[in-house]
């Protein structure tokens, strides 16, 4: 039974006119007439009595009316439910910029392969901003540094070494076993991406009784890189962000592992695990493992 034919029947009943029903449906009058006749043939009854231009609901039509109404209402409810389900399949992810640029750029195509119906909204910001949005249910999950808050859950997702880098033509003489006092004399740009605990860096200098010469703070990776390219600045940056520059020799790493062995830890942060389907949770964790394996092979 064609739902369009039933819908035409209900419109004619409502407007008591095939002409008016056709206008309301944005169809031609012959089309509506053909749909009514097709429905009558299928039911093997006359649904209307025709008197010139007037149409009067027959007794059989009256009997069929509540069923036709129920059928159309059920279809409409089903469409509404499907629409709401599709809308709920949009996942809002809060993350720092580095994770968005590198991990999500790798992960999203893979997620779409396995879950083609899903849509993604990406919001970048600091850990505090993402946490606030998570707690106010503006986002579903966050990829941020560890947070200790009641009701907030953290699962380790990624680890990324942090390197102290400078331009290959920077005048700083690269000795072995550099001292913090020597580094404190150098101009530094701090890249504040919302995923580092810079207290570790500050403590590295405090142990020696000196303060880092931080001339610039920025939350933009390309700004940090541009300042390094002036050959005046050095910066602690995630390895993934400077991998190409290190491989090409444009940037060089300053070995400070004897002073500080720092990693950028990214956690999958959420309020309730049932926010997303279990299969998708597993997909996120599997993709993170694949991503780190790929980076290790490239290294």
PDB file of C-alpha atoms in Angstrom:
ATOM      1  CA  UNK A   1       0.000   0.000   0.000  1.00  0.00           C
ATOM      2  CA  UNK A   2       1.489   3.315  -1.110  1.00  0.00           C
ATOM      3  CA  UNK A   3       1.775   5.889   1.668  1.00  0.00           C
ATOM      4  CA  UNK A   4       1.426   8.716  -0.879  1.00  0.00           C
ATOM      5  CA  UNK A   5      -1.992   7.340  -1.871  1.00  0.00           C
ATOM      6  CA  UNK A   6      -3.129   7.220   1.766  1.00  0.00           C
ATOM      7  CA  UNK A   7      -1.848  10.746   2.339  1.00  0.00           C
ATOM      8  CA  UNK A   8      -3.801  11.980  -0.695  1.00  0.00           C
ATOM      9  CA  UNK A   9      -6.921  10.324   0.726  1.00  0.00           C
ATOM     10  CA  UNK A  10      -6.504  12.147   4.061  1.00  0.00           C
ATOM     11  CA  UNK A  11      -5.971  15.490   2.336  1.00  0.00           C
ATOM     12  CA  UNK A  12      -9.124  15.076   0.272  1.00  0.00           C
ATOM     13  CA  UNK A  13     -11.063  14.161   3.423  1.00  0.00           C
ATOM     14  CA  UNK A  14      -9.701  17.223   5.187  1.00  0.00           C
ATOM     15  CA  UNK A  15     -10.320  19.719   2.388  1.00  0.00           C
ATOM     16  CA  UNK A  16     -13.463  17.986   1.036  1.00  0.00           C
ATOM     17  CA  UNK A  17     -12.110  18.812  -2.409  1.00  0.00           C
ATOM     18  CA  UNK A  18      -9.654  17.160  -4.767  1.00  0.00           C
ATOM     19  CA  UNK A  19      -8.682  20.555  -6.157  1.00  0.00           C
ATOM     20  CA  UNK A  20      -7.839  22.008  -2.726  1.00  0.00           C
ATOM     21  CA  UNK A  21      -6.054  18.830  -1.692  1.00  0.00           C
ATOM     22  CA  UNK A  22      -3.926  18.978  -4.853  1.00  0.00           C
ATOM     23  CA  UNK A  23      -2.937  22.584  -4.092  1.00  0.00           C
ATOM     24  CA  UNK A  24      -1.988  21.698  -0.517  1.00  0.00           C
ATOM     25  CA  UNK A  25       0.112  18.766  -1.709  1.00  0.00           C
ATOM     26  CA  UNK A  26       1.684  20.805  -4.546  1.00  0.00           C
ATOM     27  CA  UNK A  27       0.402  18.238  -7.026  1.00  0.00           C
ATOM     28  CA  UNK A  28      -1.810  18.393 -10.074  1.00  0.00           C
ATOM     29  CA  UNK A  29      -5.491  17.528  -9.670  1.00  0.00           C
ATOM     30  CA  UNK A  30      -5.237  14.522 -12.041  1.00  0.00           C
ATOM     31  CA  UNK A  31      -2.364  13.157  -9.958  1.00  0.00           C
ATOM     32  CA  UNK A  32      -4.414  13.297  -6.746  1.00  0.00           C
ATOM     33  CA  UNK A  33      -7.391  11.739  -8.545  1.00  0.00           C
ATOM     34  CA  UNK A  34      -5.168   8.932  -9.844  1.00  0.00           C
ATOM     35  CA  UNK A  35      -3.827   8.254  -6.353  1.00  0.00           C
ATOM     36  CA  UNK A  36      -7.334   8.016  -4.883  1.00  0.00           C
ATOM     37  CA  UNK A  37      -8.453   5.650  -7.650  1.00  0.00           C
ATOM     38  CA  UNK A  38      -5.359   3.472  -7.154  1.00  0.00           C
ATOM     39  CA  UNK A  39      -6.113   3.229  -3.446  1.00  0.00           C
ATOM     40  CA  UNK A  40      -9.756   2.368  -4.122  1.00  0.00           C
ATOM     41  CA  UNK A  41      -8.718  -0.384  -6.543  1.00  0.00           C
ATOM     42  CA  UNK A  42      -6.333  -1.810  -3.983  1.00  0.00           C
ATOM     43  CA  UNK A  43      -9.011  -1.763  -1.260  1.00  0.00           C
ATOM     44  CA  UNK A  44     -11.739  -2.777  -3.719  1.00  0.00           C
ATOM     45  CA  UNK A  45     -14.118  -0.139  -2.342  1.00  0.00           C
ATOM     46  CA  UNK A  46     -15.315   3.357  -3.197  1.00  0.00           C
ATOM     47  CA  UNK A  47     -13.897   5.755  -0.644  1.00  0.00           C
ATOM     48  CA  UNK A  48     -15.867   8.753  -1.897  1.00  0.00           C
ATOM     49  CA  UNK A  49     -19.160   9.549  -3.513  1.00  0.00           C
ATOM     50  CA  UNK A  50     -18.606  12.016  -6.321  1.00  0.00           C
ATOM     51  CA  UNK A  51     -21.189  14.650  -7.135  1.00  0.00           C
ATOM     52  CA  UNK A  52     -19.787  16.942  -9.787  1.00  0.00           C
ATOM     53  CA  UNK A  53     -16.878  18.741  -8.186  1.00  0.00           C
ATOM     54  CA  UNK A  54     -17.852  17.672  -4.686  1.00  0.00           C
ATOM     55  CA  UNK A  55     -16.547  14.556  -2.967  1.00  0.00           C
ATOM     56  CA  UNK A  56     -18.342  12.995  -0.008  1.00  0.00           C
ATOM     57  CA  UNK A  57     -16.748  10.367   2.191  1.00  0.00           C
ATOM     58  CA  UNK A  58     -18.511   7.023   1.761  1.00  0.00           C
ATOM     59  CA  UNK A  59     -19.345   4.642   4.596  1.00  0.00           C
ATOM     60  CA  UNK A  60     -16.393   2.478   3.597  1.00  0.00           C
ATOM     61  CA  UNK A  61     -14.272   5.621   3.512  1.00  0.00           C
ATOM     62  CA  UNK A  62     -15.390   6.455   7.056  1.00  0.00           C
ATOM     63  CA  UNK A  63     -14.439   2.955   8.158  1.00  0.00           C
ATOM     64  CA  UNK A  64     -11.001   3.289   6.583  1.00  0.00           C
ATOM     65  CA  UNK A  65     -10.308   6.823   7.863  1.00  0.00           C
ATOM     66  CA  UNK A  66      -9.016   5.985  11.390  1.00  0.00           C
ATOM     67  CA  UNK A  67      -6.708   3.320   9.991  1.00  0.00           C
ATOM     68  CA  UNK A  68      -5.366   5.671   7.325  1.00  0.00           C
ATOM     69  CA  UNK A  69      -4.763   8.328   9.968  1.00  0.00           C
ATOM     70  CA  UNK A  70      -2.915   5.852  12.171  1.00  0.00           C
ATOM     71  CA  UNK A  71      -0.748   4.657   9.278  1.00  0.00           C
ATOM     72  CA  UNK A  72       0.358   8.188   8.357  1.00  0.00           C
ATOM     73  CA  UNK A  73       0.944   9.166  11.981  1.00  0.00           C
ATOM     74  CA  UNK A  74       3.059   6.046  12.524  1.00  0.00           C
ATOM     75  CA  UNK A  75       5.162   6.847   9.462  1.00  0.00           C
ATOM     76  CA  UNK A  76       5.626  10.443  10.639  1.00  0.00           C
ATOM     77  CA  UNK A  77       6.658   9.295  14.111  1.00  0.00           C
ATOM     78  CA  UNK A  78       9.106   6.855  12.570  1.00  0.00           C
ATOM     79  CA  UNK A  79      10.662   9.601  10.436  1.00  0.00           C
ATOM     80  CA  UNK A  80      10.928  11.838  13.501  1.00  0.00           C
ATOM     81  CA  UNK A  81      12.618   9.084  15.484  1.00  0.00           C
ATOM     82  CA  UNK A  82      15.097   8.413  12.693  1.00  0.00           C
ATOM     83  CA  UNK A  83      15.888  12.113  12.453  1.00  0.00           C
ATOM     84  CA  UNK A  84      16.496  12.333  16.195  1.00  0.00           C
ATOM     85  CA  UNK A  85      18.692   9.242  16.050  1.00  0.00           C
ATOM     86  CA  UNK A  86      20.734  10.710  13.214  1.00  0.00           C
ATOM     87  CA  UNK A  87      21.149  13.929  15.176  1.00  0.00           C
ATOM     88  CA  UNK A  88      22.294  11.997  18.240  1.00  0.00           C
ATOM     89  CA  UNK A  89      24.957  10.317  16.088  1.00  0.00           C
ATOM     90  CA  UNK A  90      26.823  13.629  15.958  1.00  0.00           C
ATOM     91  CA  UNK A  91      29.716  13.496  18.393  1.00  0.00           C
ATOM     92  CA  UNK A  92      31.140  16.681  19.810  1.00  0.00           C
ATOM     93  CA  UNK A  93      34.816  16.363  20.725  1.00  0.00           C
ATOM     94  CA  UNK A  94      36.768  18.894  22.756  1.00  0.00           C
ATOM     95  CA  UNK A  95      40.530  18.839  22.298  1.00  0.00           C
ATOM     96  CA  UNK A  96      43.699  20.862  22.344  1.00  0.00           C
ATOM     97  CA  UNK A  97      44.898  22.086  18.963  1.00  0.00           C
ATOM     98  CA  UNK A  98      47.861  19.725  18.630  1.00  0.00           C
ATOM     99  CA  UNK A  99      45.740  16.623  19.151  1.00  0.00           C
ATOM    100  CA  UNK A 100      43.210  17.937  16.642  1.00  0.00           C
ATOM    101  CA  UNK A 101      45.855  18.641  14.009  1.00  0.00           C
ATOM    102  CA  UNK A 102      47.716  15.362  14.306  1.00  0.00           C
ATOM    103  CA  UNK A 103      45.734  12.577  15.969  1.00  0.00           C
ATOM    104  CA  UNK A 104      42.230  13.535  14.821  1.00  0.00           C
ATOM    105  CA  UNK A 105      43.445  14.193  11.288  1.00  0.00           C
ATOM    106  CA  UNK A 106      44.642  10.577  11.304  1.00  0.00           C
ATOM    107  CA  UNK A 107      41.723   9.072  13.241  1.00  0.00           C
ATOM    108  CA  UNK A 108      38.600  10.668  11.758  1.00  0.00           C
ATOM    109  CA  UNK A 109      38.862   9.028   8.297  1.00  0.00           C
ATOM    110  CA  UNK A 110      39.222   5.631   9.991  1.00  0.00           C
ATOM    111  CA  UNK A 111      36.251   6.284  12.268  1.00  0.00           C
ATOM    112  CA  UNK A 112      34.135   7.248   9.264  1.00  0.00           C
ATOM    113  CA  UNK A 113      35.023   3.993   7.521  1.00  0.00           C
ATOM    114  CA  UNK A 114      33.665   1.953  10.413  1.00  0.00           C
ATOM    115  CA  UNK A 115      30.831   4.344  11.382  1.00  0.00           C
ATOM    116  CA  UNK A 116      29.787   6.109   8.160  1.00  0.00           C
ATOM    117  CA  UNK A 117      26.602   7.526   9.740  1.00  0.00           C
ATOM    118  CA  UNK A 118      28.512   9.498  12.359  1.00  0.00           C
ATOM    119  CA  UNK A 119      29.128  13.239  12.188  1.00  0.00           C
ATOM    120  CA  UNK A 120      31.783  15.057  14.178  1.00  0.00           C
ATOM    121  CA  UNK A 121      32.084  18.495  15.690  1.00  0.00           C
ATOM    122  CA  UNK A 122      35.555  19.482  16.875  1.00  0.00           C
ATOM    123  CA  UNK A 123      36.037  22.225  19.472  1.00  0.00           C
ATOM    124  CA  UNK A 124      39.590  23.266  20.393  1.00  0.00           C
ATOM    125  CA  UNK A 125      40.660  24.996  23.547  1.00  0.00           C
ATOM    126  CA  UNK A 126      42.665  24.793  26.750  1.00  0.00           C
ATOM    127  CA  UNK A 127      42.142  22.004  29.253  1.00  0.00           C
ATOM    128  CA  UNK A 128      40.121  24.293  31.538  1.00  0.00           C
ATOM    129  CA  UNK A 129      37.842  25.401  28.686  1.00  0.00           C
ATOM    130  CA  UNK A 130      37.275  21.834  27.453  1.00  0.00           C
ATOM    131  CA  UNK A 131      36.630  20.618  30.999  1.00  0.00           C
ATOM    132  CA  UNK A 132      34.011  23.311  31.531  1.00  0.00           C
ATOM    133  CA  UNK A 133      32.249  22.362  28.299  1.00  0.00           C
ATOM    134  CA  UNK A 134      32.388  18.688  29.258  1.00  0.00           C
ATOM    135  CA  UNK A 135      30.840  19.313  32.667  1.00  0.00           C
ATOM    136  CA  UNK A 136      28.097  21.469  31.142  1.00  0.00           C
ATOM    137  CA  UNK A 137      27.390  18.712  28.551  1.00  0.00           C
ATOM    138  CA  UNK A 138      28.308  20.929  25.603  1.00  0.00           C
ATOM    139  CA  UNK A 139      30.715  18.247  24.395  1.00  0.00           C
ATOM    140  CA  UNK A 140      30.598  14.449  24.636  1.00  0.00           C
ATOM    141  CA  UNK A 141      34.265  13.634  25.196  1.00  0.00           C
ATOM    142  CA  UNK A 142      37.545  15.481  25.587  1.00  0.00           C
ATOM    143  CA  UNK A 143      41.118  14.770  24.507  1.00  0.00           C
ATOM    144  CA  UNK A 144      43.038  16.746  27.119  1.00  0.00           C
ATOM    145  CA  UNK A 145      45.605  16.422  29.897  1.00  0.00           C
ATOM    146  CA  UNK A 146      44.645  14.608  33.087  1.00  0.00           C
ATOM    147  CA  UNK A 147      42.087  16.397  35.247  1.00  0.00           C
ATOM    148  CA  UNK A 148      41.164  15.522  38.801  1.00  0.00           C
ATOM    149  CA  UNK A 149      37.493  16.379  39.206  1.00  0.00           C
ATOM    150  CA  UNK A 150      34.662  14.509  40.850  1.00  0.00           C
ATOM    151  CA  UNK A 151      32.522  12.784  38.238  1.00  0.00           C
ATOM    152  CA  UNK A 152      35.149  13.179  35.502  1.00  0.00           C
ATOM    153  CA  UNK A 153      36.861  10.048  34.149  1.00  0.00           C
ATOM    154  CA  UNK A 154      40.264   9.858  32.441  1.00  0.00           C
ATOM    155  CA  UNK A 155      41.729   7.085  30.283  1.00  0.00           C
ATOM    156  CA  UNK A 156      45.270   7.465  28.940  1.00  0.00           C
ATOM    157  CA  UNK A 157      45.041   7.770  25.171  1.00  0.00           C
ATOM    158  CA  UNK A 158      48.346   9.099  23.779  1.00  0.00           C
ATOM    159  CA  UNK A 159      51.870   9.893  24.896  1.00  0.00           C
ATOM    160  CA  UNK A 160      54.058  12.267  22.917  1.00  0.00           C
ATOM    161  CA  UNK A 161      57.607  13.251  23.833  1.00  0.00           C
ATOM    162  CA  UNK A 162      58.289  16.957  24.261  1.00  0.00           C
ATOM    163  CA  UNK A 163      61.488  18.230  22.648  1.00  0.00           C
ATOM    164  CA  UNK A 164      63.487  21.388  23.281  1.00  0.00           C
ATOM    165  CA  UNK A 165      64.281  22.625  19.771  1.00  0.00           C
ATOM    166  CA  UNK A 166      65.951  25.550  18.054  1.00  0.00           C
ATOM    167  CA  UNK A 167      66.862  26.549  14.510  1.00  0.00           C
ATOM    168  CA  UNK A 168      69.933  24.911  13.005  1.00  0.00           C
ATOM    169  CA  UNK A 169      71.583  28.338  12.726  1.00  0.00           C
ATOM    170  CA  UNK A 170      70.806  29.425  16.282  1.00  0.00           C
ATOM    171  CA  UNK A 171      74.025  30.818  17.842  1.00  0.00           C
ATOM    172  CA  UNK A 172      73.685  28.680  20.979  1.00  0.00           C
ATOM    173  CA  UNK A 173      76.617  26.299  21.196  1.00  0.00           C
ATOM    174  CA  UNK A 174      75.250  22.795  21.589  1.00  0.00           C
ATOM    175  CA  UNK A 175      77.299  21.065  24.267  1.00  0.00           C
ATOM    176  CA  UNK A 176      76.614  17.726  25.843  1.00  0.00           C
ATOM    177  CA  UNK A 177      74.923  17.760  29.232  1.00  0.00           C
ATOM    178  CA  UNK A 178      73.635  21.296  28.988  1.00  0.00           C
ATOM    179  CA  UNK A 179      73.029  22.998  32.337  1.00  0.00           C
ATOM    180  CA  UNK A 180      69.814  24.776  33.262  1.00  0.00           C
ATOM    181  CA  UNK A 181      71.800  27.939  33.985  1.00  0.00           C
ATOM    182  CA  UNK A 182      72.986  28.010  30.384  1.00  0.00           C
ATOM    183  CA  UNK A 183      69.461  27.543  29.043  1.00  0.00           C
ATOM    184  CA  UNK A 184      68.128  30.286  31.304  1.00  0.00           C
ATOM    185  CA  UNK A 185      70.176  32.810  29.333  1.00  0.00           C
ATOM    186  CA  UNK A 186      68.440  31.903  26.074  1.00  0.00           C
ATOM    187  CA  UNK A 187      65.264  33.478  24.715  1.00  0.00           C
ATOM    188  CA  UNK A 188      62.358  31.095  24.912  1.00  0.00           C
ATOM    189  CA  UNK A 189      58.879  30.934  23.453  1.00  0.00           C
ATOM    190  CA  UNK A 190      56.389  28.862  25.414  1.00  0.00           C
ATOM    191  CA  UNK A 191      53.785  27.057  23.348  1.00  0.00           C
ATOM    192  CA  UNK A 192      50.716  26.809  25.571  1.00  0.00           C
ATOM    193  CA  UNK A 193      48.579  24.195  23.903  1.00  0.00           C
ATOM    194  CA  UNK A 194      46.620  23.135  26.971  1.00  0.00           C
ATOM    195  CA  UNK A 195      48.324  19.753  27.210  1.00  0.00           C
ATOM    196  CA  UNK A 196      51.605  20.528  28.982  1.00  0.00           C
ATOM    197  CA  UNK A 197      52.313  20.867  32.643  1.00  0.00           C
ATOM    198  CA  UNK A 198      54.823  23.671  32.411  1.00  0.00           C
ATOM    199  CA  UNK A 199      55.483  23.437  36.162  1.00  0.00           C
ATOM    200  CA  UNK A 200      58.021  20.732  35.365  1.00  0.00           C
ATOM    201  CA  UNK A 201      59.932  23.144  33.148  1.00  0.00           C
ATOM    202  CA  UNK A 202      59.841  25.913  35.739  1.00  0.00           C
ATOM    203  CA  UNK A 203      61.062  23.515  38.439  1.00  0.00           C
ATOM    204  CA  UNK A 204      63.964  22.470  36.216  1.00  0.00           C
ATOM    205  CA  UNK A 205      65.222  26.052  36.360  1.00  0.00           C
ATOM    206  CA  UNK A 206      64.235  26.644  40.000  1.00  0.00           C
ATOM    207  CA  UNK A 207      66.456  23.765  41.129  1.00  0.00           C
ATOM    208  CA  UNK A 208      69.406  25.758  39.797  1.00  0.00           C
ATOM    209  CA  UNK A 209      68.107  29.000  41.303  1.00  0.00           C
ATOM    210  CA  UNK A 210      67.402  30.603  37.916  1.00  0.00           C
ATOM    211  CA  UNK A 211      64.325  31.603  35.931  1.00  0.00           C
ATOM    212  CA  UNK A 212      63.568  30.721  32.331  1.00  0.00           C
ATOM    213  CA  UNK A 213      63.837  33.654  29.941  1.00  0.00           C
ATOM    214  CA  UNK A 214      60.324  33.349  28.524  1.00  0.00           C
ATOM    215  CA  UNK A 215      59.912  36.310  26.189  1.00  0.00           C
ATOM    216  CA  UNK A 216      56.840  35.044  24.346  1.00  0.00           C
ATOM    217  CA  UNK A 217      53.870  32.849  25.233  1.00  0.00           C
ATOM    218  CA  UNK A 218      51.610  31.665  22.427  1.00  0.00           C
ATOM    219  CA  UNK A 219      48.836  29.144  21.907  1.00  0.00           C
ATOM    220  CA  UNK A 220      49.518  28.995  18.161  1.00  0.00           C
ATOM    221  CA  UNK A 221      51.968  26.369  16.933  1.00  0.00           C
ATOM    222  CA  UNK A 222      52.930  28.199  13.732  1.00  0.00           C
ATOM    223  CA  UNK A 223      53.735  31.341  15.714  1.00  0.00           C
ATOM    224  CA  UNK A 224      56.085  29.312  17.896  1.00  0.00           C
ATOM    225  CA  UNK A 225      57.748  27.808  14.820  1.00  0.00           C
ATOM    226  CA  UNK A 226      58.034  31.196  13.129  1.00  0.00           C
ATOM    227  CA  UNK A 227      59.834  32.617  16.166  1.00  0.00           C
ATOM    228  CA  UNK A 228      62.242  29.664  16.147  1.00  0.00           C
ATOM    229  CA  UNK A 229      62.969  30.414  12.499  1.00  0.00           C
ATOM    230  CA  UNK A 230      64.189  33.884  13.471  1.00  0.00           C
ATOM    231  CA  UNK A 231      67.178  31.981  14.935  1.00  0.00           C
ATOM    232  CA  UNK A 232      66.729  33.807  18.242  1.00  0.00           C
ATOM    233  CA  UNK A 233      64.349  31.542  20.136  1.00  0.00           C
ATOM    234  CA  UNK A 234      64.138  27.986  21.351  1.00  0.00           C
ATOM    235  CA  UNK A 235      61.002  26.199  22.538  1.00  0.00           C
ATOM    236  CA  UNK A 236      59.638  23.044  24.094  1.00  0.00           C
ATOM    237  CA  UNK A 237      57.349  21.524  21.464  1.00  0.00           C
ATOM    238  CA  UNK A 238      55.610  18.159  20.970  1.00  0.00           C
ATOM    239  CA  UNK A 239      57.701  15.848  18.836  1.00  0.00           C
ATOM    240  CA  UNK A 240      54.862  15.304  16.371  1.00  0.00           C
ATOM    241  CA  UNK A 241      54.681  19.039  15.715  1.00  0.00           C
ATOM    242  CA  UNK A 242      58.332  19.362  14.731  1.00  0.00           C
ATOM    243  CA  UNK A 243      58.983  15.908  13.330  1.00  0.00           C
ATOM    244  CA  UNK A 244      59.347  17.150   9.738  1.00  0.00           C
ATOM    245  CA  UNK A 245      61.569  20.079  10.705  1.00  0.00           C
ATOM    246  CA  UNK A 246      63.842  17.806  12.762  1.00  0.00           C
ATOM    247  CA  UNK A 247      64.085  15.253   9.962  1.00  0.00           C
ATOM    248  CA  UNK A 248      64.931  17.919   7.397  1.00  0.00           C
ATOM    249  CA  UNK A 249      67.554  19.447   9.683  1.00  0.00           C
ATOM    250  CA  UNK A 250      65.871  22.853   9.804  1.00  0.00           C
ATOM    251  CA  UNK A 251      65.362  22.432  13.559  1.00  0.00           C
ATOM    252  CA  UNK A 252      67.693  20.617  15.920  1.00  0.00           C
ATOM    253  CA  UNK A 253      66.986  19.089  19.291  1.00  0.00           C
ATOM    254  CA  UNK A 254      68.781  20.201  22.420  1.00  0.00           C
ATOM    255  CA  UNK A 255      69.350  17.198  24.641  1.00  0.00           C
ATOM    256  CA  UNK A 256      67.914  17.974  28.069  1.00  0.00           C
ATOM    257  CA  UNK A 257      66.891  14.473  29.093  1.00  0.00           C
ATOM    258  CA  UNK A 258      69.372  14.604  31.989  1.00  0.00           C
ATOM    259  CA  UNK A 259      67.443  17.647  33.242  1.00  0.00           C
ATOM    260  CA  UNK A 260      63.909  16.890  32.162  1.00  0.00           C
ATOM    261  CA  UNK A 261      62.242  13.951  30.444  1.00  0.00           C
ATOM    262  CA  UNK A 262      58.870  15.399  29.560  1.00  0.00           C
ATOM    263  CA  UNK A 263      55.935  13.823  27.770  1.00  0.00           C
ATOM    264  CA  UNK A 264      52.650  15.181  26.573  1.00  0.00           C
ATOM    265  CA  UNK A 265      49.990  12.813  27.898  1.00  0.00           C
ATOM    266  CA  UNK A 266      46.568  13.031  26.307  1.00  0.00           C
ATOM    267  CA  UNK A 267      43.627  11.436  28.090  1.00  0.00           C
ATOM    268  CA  UNK A 268      40.226  10.407  26.832  1.00  0.00           C
ATOM    269  CA  UNK A 269      38.095  12.367  29.286  1.00  0.00           C
ATOM    270  CA  UNK A 270      34.371  11.887  29.803  1.00  0.00           C
ATOM    271  CA  UNK A 271      31.521  12.127  32.300  1.00  0.00           C
ATOM    272  CA  UNK A 272      29.648   8.914  31.465  1.00  0.00           C
ATOM    273  CA  UNK A 273      30.848   6.045  29.343  1.00  0.00           C
ATOM    274  CA  UNK A 274      27.380   5.313  27.969  1.00  0.00           C
ATOM    275  CA  UNK A 275      27.547   8.636  26.119  1.00  0.00           C
ATOM    276  CA  UNK A 276      28.798   6.711  23.088  1.00  0.00           C
ATOM    277  CA  UNK A 277      28.295   3.203  21.763  1.00  0.00           C
ATOM    278  CA  UNK A 278      30.748   0.615  23.198  1.00  0.00           C
ATOM    279  CA  UNK A 279      31.975  -0.247  19.709  1.00  0.00           C
ATOM    280  CA  UNK A 280      32.961   3.362  19.112  1.00  0.00           C
ATOM    281  CA  UNK A 281      34.798   3.575  22.440  1.00  0.00           C
ATOM    282  CA  UNK A 282      36.847   0.561  21.380  1.00  0.00           C
ATOM    283  CA  UNK A 283      37.480   2.163  18.004  1.00  0.00           C
ATOM    284  CA  UNK A 284      38.901   5.300  19.626  1.00  0.00           C
ATOM    285  CA  UNK A 285      41.340   3.299  21.758  1.00  0.00           C
ATOM    286  CA  UNK A 286      42.363   1.025  18.872  1.00  0.00           C
ATOM    287  CA  UNK A 287      43.012   4.022  16.617  1.00  0.00           C
ATOM    288  CA  UNK A 288      45.221   5.624  19.264  1.00  0.00           C
ATOM    289  CA  UNK A 289      47.346   2.470  19.440  1.00  0.00           C
ATOM    290  CA  UNK A 290      47.582   2.345  15.640  1.00  0.00           C
ATOM    291  CA  UNK A 291      48.557   6.013  15.524  1.00  0.00           C
ATOM    292  CA  UNK A 292      51.395   5.589  18.010  1.00  0.00           C
ATOM    293  CA  UNK A 293      52.636   2.459  16.178  1.00  0.00           C
ATOM    294  CA  UNK A 294      52.719   4.376  12.898  1.00  0.00           C
ATOM    295  CA  UNK A 295      54.713   7.187  14.518  1.00  0.00           C
ATOM    296  CA  UNK A 296      57.199   4.715  15.993  1.00  0.00           C
ATOM    297  CA  UNK A 297      57.744   3.141  12.563  1.00  0.00           C
ATOM    298  CA  UNK A 298      58.298   6.576  11.025  1.00  0.00           C
ATOM    299  CA  UNK A 299      60.863   7.342  13.719  1.00  0.00           C
TER     300      UNK A 299
END
